[in-house]
Amino acid sequence: GAVVSQHPSRVICKSGTSVKIECRSLDFQATTMFWYRQFPKQSLMLMATSNEGSKATYEQGVEKDKFLINHASLTLSTLTVTSAHPEDSSFYICSAPTPNTDTQYFGPGTRLTVL
Amino acid sequence: QKEVEQNSGPLSVPEGAIASLNCTYSDRGSQSFFWYRQYSGKSPELIMSIYSNGDKEDGRFTAQLNKASQYVSLLIRDSQPSDSATYLCAVNKGNRGSTLGRLYFGRGTQLTVWP
C-alpha cells in the first residue's frame, strides 16, 4: 500500500504553546489529505479536509482558528494546534487517498500531550 | 443516530474460530465501505474495501455488504492471536472514486483471539 508519514510521532508541550504536525505522502501525490483525532477508547473523528492550494474544510465543531491547516505542496500537509491546552491532548492521525481512488492510507499518528 | 455503529464488544474467540464483526450505517447514499484494523497505540491499517452488494473475499477475510439493510460485516476465518486488535468500520459518503469523500468511523470492536 501507499506510504504516509507523520512527524513528530510524539510531542509533549506546555499549555499555551503551539505545536506543528507534518503529514507527508511519500510515494504519491495527494491533492487532498484528512486530519483525524482519536481520544482514548474512542473512534477516529474527522477534523478537517486539507486541500492543496486552497483553504481547508473543517468539520462541524472544529475551531479553524485553533487548528490551522496548511497544504503547502502535493505531498505535505501541516496541522498546527495553537495555544494548546490539556484537553487537546490526543492522538492525531492524517490520511491521504491515492490518486483517483477513495482508499485512504493513514500516517502512523502523532501523540500530543499538553501539560 | 450515529453515522456508523458497530456491534458492541469486546469479542473473544478461540484460535482457529471464525470471528464475525458487524457494522450499520445511517446514510443510505453511502457508496464505499472499509474495514481497518488498529493495534493499540497505532494508526489504522486497511484490511478491505467493498463497494457492491454481496461478498468480497481476501485470504482469511470476507467482507459482506447489504445496502438495502445498510449493513456491512467482516468475517475472519481461522482466527489467529495476531488478529487481536480493534476493528474499525468506515464509510465514505462521497461518490465512489472521489477524492473529496470523507471517512466516518464506528467506535470499533475489540477482538481477542486466545490460543
mmCIF file of C-alpha atoms in Angstrom:
data_model
loop_
_atom_site.group_PDB
_atom_site.id
_atom_site.type_symbol
_atom_site.label_atom_id
_atom_site.label_comp_id
_atom_site.label_asym_id
_atom_site.label_seq_id
_atom_site.Cartn_x
_atom_site.Cartn_y
_atom_site.Cartn_z
ATOM 1 C CA GLY A 1 0.000 0.000 0.000
ATOM 2 C CA ALA A 2 0.871 3.657 -0.221
ATOM 3 C CA VAL A 3 3.091 5.223 2.433
ATOM 4 C CA VAL A 4 2.137 8.217 4.546
ATOM 5 C CA SER A 5 4.479 9.578 7.191
ATOM 6 C CA GLN A 6 3.934 11.891 10.133
ATOM 7 C CA HIS A 7 6.315 13.904 12.234
ATOM 8 C CA PRO A 8 6.767 14.033 15.139
ATOM 9 C CA SER A 9 5.472 10.728 16.435
ATOM 10 C CA ARG A 10 5.182 12.074 19.944
ATOM 11 C CA VAL A 11 5.264 15.551 21.430
ATOM 12 C CA ILE A 12 4.900 16.923 24.922
ATOM 13 C CA CYS A 13 4.369 20.638 25.338
ATOM 14 C CA LYS A 14 3.316 23.200 27.895
ATOM 15 C CA SER A 15 -0.124 24.696 27.948
ATOM 16 C CA GLY A 16 -0.364 27.780 25.761
ATOM 17 C CA THR A 17 2.268 26.787 23.237
ATOM 18 C CA SER A 18 1.702 25.858 19.602
ATOM 19 C CA VAL A 19 2.566 22.526 18.062
ATOM 20 C CA LYS A 20 3.019 21.744 14.366
ATOM 21 C CA ILE A 21 2.448 18.250 12.975
ATOM 22 C CA GLU A 22 3.561 17.300 9.478
ATOM 23 C CA CYS A 23 1.937 14.749 7.206
ATOM 24 C CA ARG A 24 3.689 13.583 4.037
ATOM 25 C CA SER A 25 2.720 11.260 1.244
ATOM 26 C CA LEU A 26 5.987 9.556 0.362
ATOM 27 C CA ASP A 27 5.308 7.754 -2.893
ATOM 28 C CA PHE A 28 2.328 9.535 -4.379
ATOM 29 C CA GLN A 29 0.857 12.991 -4.723
ATOM 30 C CA ALA A 30 -2.156 13.929 -2.669
ATOM 31 C CA THR A 31 -4.245 16.962 -3.512
ATOM 32 C CA THR A 32 -6.392 16.127 -0.520
ATOM 33 C CA MET A 33 -5.410 14.921 2.930
ATOM 34 C CA PHE A 34 -7.503 14.389 6.011
ATOM 35 C CA TRP A 35 -6.829 15.038 9.677
ATOM 36 C CA TYR A 36 -8.387 12.913 12.415
ATOM 37 C CA ARG A 37 -8.253 12.952 16.184
ATOM 38 C CA GLN A 38 -8.699 9.978 18.453
ATOM 39 C CA PHE A 39 -9.219 10.120 22.202
ATOM 40 C CA PRO A 40 -8.531 7.003 24.319
ATOM 41 C CA LYS A 41 -11.056 4.219 23.821
ATOM 42 C CA GLN A 42 -12.897 6.248 21.195
ATOM 43 C CA SER A 43 -13.096 6.164 17.443
ATOM 44 C CA LEU A 44 -11.416 8.407 14.952
ATOM 45 C CA MET A 45 -13.136 11.733 14.481
ATOM 46 C CA LEU A 46 -12.610 13.609 11.242
ATOM 47 C CA MET A 47 -11.420 17.123 11.978
ATOM 48 C CA ALA A 48 -10.809 18.646 8.577
ATOM 49 C CA THR A 49 -10.041 18.125 4.928
ATOM 50 C CA SER A 50 -6.777 19.649 3.757
ATOM 51 C CA ASN A 51 -6.826 20.875 0.166
ATOM 52 C CA GLU A 52 -3.686 21.670 -1.783
ATOM 53 C CA GLY A 53 -3.772 25.256 -2.966
ATOM 54 C CA SER A 54 -6.943 26.244 -1.136
ATOM 55 C CA LYS A 55 -8.427 26.575 2.318
ATOM 56 C CA ALA A 56 -9.090 23.577 4.482
ATOM 57 C CA THR A 57 -12.634 22.412 5.116
ATOM 58 C CA TYR A 58 -13.416 21.913 8.780
ATOM 59 C CA GLU A 59 -15.985 19.575 10.288
ATOM 60 C CA GLN A 60 -18.700 20.990 12.444
ATOM 61 C CA GLY A 61 -17.470 21.871 15.906
ATOM 62 C CA VAL A 62 -13.791 22.070 14.989
ATOM 63 C CA GLU A 63 -12.281 25.519 15.542
ATOM 64 C CA LYS A 64 -10.446 26.593 12.416
ATOM 65 C CA ASP A 65 -8.507 29.298 14.263
ATOM 66 C CA LYS A 66 -7.231 26.785 16.765
ATOM 67 C CA PHE A 67 -6.340 24.019 14.339
ATOM 68 C CA LEU A 68 -4.508 25.663 11.468
ATOM 69 C CA ILE A 69 -4.049 23.570 8.358
ATOM 70 C CA ASN A 70 -1.697 24.338 5.506
ATOM 71 C CA HIS A 71 -1.395 22.121 2.441
ATOM 72 C CA ALA A 72 1.851 23.533 1.128
ATOM 73 C CA SER A 73 2.514 21.053 -1.656
ATOM 74 C CA LEU A 74 1.147 17.902 -3.236
ATOM 75 C CA THR A 75 2.976 15.805 -0.679
ATOM 76 C CA LEU A 76 2.794 17.844 2.529
ATOM 77 C CA SER A 77 0.043 18.994 4.860
ATOM 78 C CA THR A 78 0.629 20.509 8.286
ATOM 79 C CA LEU A 79 -1.654 20.816 11.279
ATOM 80 C CA THR A 80 -0.787 23.433 13.879
ATOM 81 C CA VAL A 81 -2.501 23.241 17.243
ATOM 82 C CA THR A 82 -2.379 26.815 18.514
ATOM 83 C CA SER A 83 -2.431 27.738 22.200
ATOM 84 C CA ALA A 84 -2.671 24.106 23.164
ATOM 85 C CA HIS A 85 -4.470 23.099 26.337
ATOM 86 C CA PRO A 86 -4.586 19.788 28.210
ATOM 87 C CA GLU A 87 -7.935 18.931 26.616
ATOM 88 C CA ASP A 88 -6.182 18.976 23.224
ATOM 89 C CA SER A 89 -4.097 16.000 24.297
ATOM 90 C CA SER A 90 -4.961 13.274 21.837
ATOM 91 C CA PHE A 91 -3.739 11.038 19.041
ATOM 92 C CA TYR A 92 -3.695 12.996 15.785
ATOM 93 C CA ILE A 93 -3.669 10.993 12.572
ATOM 94 C CA CYS A 94 -3.554 12.112 8.966
ATOM 95 C CA SER A 95 -4.608 10.172 5.910
ATOM 96 C CA ALA A 96 -4.345 10.568 2.175
ATOM 97 C CA PRO A 97 -6.128 8.840 -0.684
ATOM 98 C CA THR A 98 -4.046 7.546 -3.547
ATOM 99 C CA PRO A 99 -4.779 9.312 -6.849
ATOM 100 C CA ASN A 100 -8.138 8.606 -8.435
ATOM 101 C CA THR A 101 -9.234 6.334 -5.606
ATOM 102 C CA ASP A 102 -11.090 6.739 -2.351
ATOM 103 C CA THR A 103 -8.882 4.305 -0.496
ATOM 104 C CA GLN A 104 -7.147 6.199 2.257
ATOM 105 C CA TYR A 105 -3.863 5.337 3.853
ATOM 106 C CA PHE A 106 -3.067 6.551 7.313
ATOM 107 C CA GLY A 107 0.068 8.018 8.753
ATOM 108 C CA PRO A 108 1.473 6.468 11.942
ATOM 109 C CA GLY A 109 -0.064 9.193 14.096
ATOM 110 C CA THR A 110 1.223 11.843 16.483
ATOM 111 C CA ARG A 111 0.553 11.553 20.182
ATOM 112 C CA LEU A 112 0.210 15.018 21.695
ATOM 113 C CA THR A 113 0.391 15.561 25.425
ATOM 114 C CA VAL A 114 -0.233 19.065 26.734
ATOM 115 C CA LEU A 115 0.871 19.631 30.307
ATOM 116 C CA GLN B 1 -28.323 8.436 15.288
ATOM 117 C CA LYS B 2 -24.623 7.932 14.790
ATOM 118 C CA GLU B 3 -23.265 7.788 11.269
ATOM 119 C CA VAL B 4 -21.633 4.406 11.747
ATOM 120 C CA GLU B 5 -22.335 1.904 14.500
ATOM 121 C CA GLN B 6 -20.569 -1.309 15.312
ATOM 122 C CA ASN B 7 -21.629 -4.240 17.446
ATOM 123 C CA SER B 8 -20.550 -3.843 20.998
ATOM 124 C CA GLY B 9 -17.510 -5.734 22.106
ATOM 125 C CA PRO B 10 -15.240 -6.933 23.226
ATOM 126 C CA LEU B 11 -15.351 -10.090 21.161
ATOM 127 C CA SER B 12 -13.327 -13.089 22.249
ATOM 128 C CA VAL B 13 -12.846 -16.203 20.124
ATOM 129 C CA PRO B 14 -10.510 -19.199 20.296
ATOM 130 C CA GLU B 15 -7.717 -19.652 17.803
ATOM 131 C CA GLY B 16 -8.991 -21.215 14.592
ATOM 132 C CA ALA B 17 -12.562 -19.988 15.029
ATOM 133 C CA ILE B 18 -14.489 -17.567 12.851
ATOM 134 C CA ALA B 19 -14.793 -14.025 14.157
ATOM 135 C CA SER B 20 -17.797 -12.025 12.957
ATOM 136 C CA LEU B 21 -17.814 -8.238 13.113
ATOM 137 C CA ASN B 22 -20.844 -6.140 12.234
ATOM 138 C CA CYS B 23 -21.493 -2.559 11.253
ATOM 139 C CA THR B 24 -24.507 -0.465 10.291
ATOM 140 C CA TYR B 25 -24.576 2.981 8.741
ATOM 141 C CA SER B 26 -27.192 5.687 8.588
ATOM 142 C CA ASP B 27 -26.663 7.430 5.229
ATOM 143 C CA ARG B 28 -28.349 5.381 2.524
ATOM 144 C CA GLY B 29 -26.378 7.270 -0.126
ATOM 145 C CA SER B 30 -23.027 5.961 1.093
ATOM 146 C CA GLN B 31 -21.016 4.315 -1.639
ATOM 147 C CA SER B 32 -17.763 2.988 -0.234
ATOM 148 C CA PHE B 33 -17.115 0.869 2.811
ATOM 149 C CA PHE B 34 -13.907 -0.085 4.517
ATOM 150 C CA TRP B 35 -12.604 -2.246 7.314
ATOM 151 C CA TYR B 36 -9.499 -1.118 9.160
ATOM 152 C CA ARG B 37 -7.517 -2.877 11.860
ATOM 153 C CA GLN B 38 -5.951 -0.847 14.650
ATOM 154 C CA TYR B 39 -3.468 -2.219 17.129
ATOM 155 C CA SER B 40 -3.183 -0.464 20.460
ATOM 156 C CA GLY B 41 -1.276 2.795 20.150
ATOM 157 C CA LYS B 42 -1.011 2.518 16.380
ATOM 158 C CA SER B 43 -2.861 4.079 13.472
ATOM 159 C CA PRO B 44 -5.412 2.136 11.407
ATOM 160 C CA GLU B 45 -4.324 -0.119 8.587
ATOM 161 C CA LEU B 46 -6.605 -1.022 5.710
ATOM 162 C CA ILE B 47 -7.882 -4.584 5.557
ATOM 163 C CA MET B 48 -10.556 -4.445 2.880
ATOM 164 C CA SER B 49 -12.768 -2.198 0.864
ATOM 165 C CA ILE B 50 -16.161 -3.117 -0.585
ATOM 166 C CA TYR B 51 -18.455 -1.216 -2.889
ATOM 167 C CA SER B 52 -21.075 -3.643 -4.216
ATOM 168 C CA ASN B 53 -23.672 -5.786 -2.535
ATOM 169 C CA GLY B 54 -22.525 -9.284 -1.758
ATOM 170 C CA ASP B 55 -19.341 -10.863 -0.521
ATOM 171 C CA LYS B 56 -15.731 -9.989 -1.168
ATOM 172 C CA GLU B 57 -13.022 -12.389 -0.087
ATOM 173 C CA ASP B 58 -9.340 -11.732 0.512
ATOM 174 C CA GLY B 59 -7.446 -14.556 2.132
ATOM 175 C CA ARG B 60 -8.948 -15.254 5.542
ATOM 176 C CA PHE B 61 -11.095 -12.134 5.398
ATOM 177 C CA THR B 62 -14.555 -11.810 3.863
ATOM 178 C CA ALA B 63 -16.451 -8.547 3.748
ATOM 179 C CA GLN B 64 -20.199 -8.564 3.201
ATOM 180 C CA LEU B 65 -22.305 -5.610 2.127
ATOM 181 C CA ASN B 66 -26.070 -5.255 2.101
ATOM 182 C CA LYS B 67 -27.046 -1.751 1.044
ATOM 183 C CA ALA B 68 -30.757 -2.373 1.457
ATOM 184 C CA SER B 69 -30.196 -3.164 5.120
ATOM 185 C CA GLN B 70 -27.360 -0.619 5.430
ATOM 186 C CA TYR B 71 -25.186 -3.328 6.865
ATOM 187 C CA VAL B 72 -21.533 -4.275 6.469
ATOM 188 C CA SER B 73 -19.773 -7.182 8.096
ATOM 189 C CA LEU B 74 -16.325 -8.707 8.271
ATOM 190 C CA LEU B 75 -15.646 -12.382 8.809
ATOM 191 C CA ILE B 76 -12.225 -13.584 9.844
ATOM 192 C CA ARG B 77 -11.716 -17.299 9.280
ATOM 193 C CA ASP B 78 -9.112 -19.372 11.098
ATOM 194 C CA SER B 79 -8.574 -16.562 13.583
ATOM 195 C CA GLN B 80 -5.045 -16.152 14.912
ATOM 196 C CA PRO B 81 -3.787 -14.469 18.088
ATOM 197 C CA SER B 82 -2.123 -11.898 15.831
ATOM 198 C CA ASP B 83 -5.611 -10.860 14.693
ATOM 199 C CA SER B 84 -6.249 -9.480 18.178
ATOM 200 C CA ALA B 85 -6.883 -5.769 17.614
ATOM 201 C CA THR B 86 -9.662 -3.228 17.298
ATOM 202 C CA TYR B 87 -11.537 -3.427 14.018
ATOM 203 C CA LEU B 88 -12.952 -0.208 12.642
ATOM 204 C CA CYS B 89 -15.740 0.065 10.119
ATOM 205 C CA ALA B 90 -15.562 3.186 7.952
ATOM 206 C CA VAL B 91 -17.984 4.652 5.463
ATOM 207 C CA ASN B 92 -17.173 7.121 2.702
ATOM 208 C CA LYS B 93 -20.133 9.339 1.979
ATOM 209 C CA GLY B 94 -18.604 10.793 -1.169
ATOM 210 C CA ASN B 95 -19.091 9.409 -4.629
ATOM 211 C CA ARG B 96 -17.051 6.326 -5.366
ATOM 212 C CA GLY B 97 -13.615 7.253 -6.622
ATOM 213 C CA SER B 98 -13.993 10.796 -5.462
ATOM 214 C CA THR B 99 -11.056 12.046 -3.508
ATOM 215 C CA LEU B 100 -13.364 14.501 -1.838
ATOM 216 C CA GLY B 101 -15.108 11.795 0.126
ATOM 217 C CA ARG B 102 -14.629 11.740 3.859
ATOM 218 C CA LEU B 103 -14.449 8.695 6.098
ATOM 219 C CA TYR B 104 -16.739 8.269 9.075
ATOM 220 C CA PHE B 105 -15.719 5.635 11.562
ATOM 221 C CA GLY B 106 -17.551 3.442 14.003
ATOM 222 C CA ARG B 107 -16.247 3.131 17.533
ATOM 223 C CA GLY B 108 -14.604 -0.152 16.729
ATOM 224 C CA THR B 109 -14.915 -3.682 18.037
ATOM 225 C CA GLN B 110 -12.096 -5.067 20.113
ATOM 226 C CA LEU B 111 -11.267 -8.637 19.131
ATOM 227 C CA THR B 112 -9.226 -11.023 21.235
ATOM 228 C CA VAL B 113 -8.157 -14.370 19.815
ATOM 229 C CA TRP B 114 -6.921 -16.692 22.534
ATOM 230 C CA PRO B 115 -4.597 -19.634 21.886
#
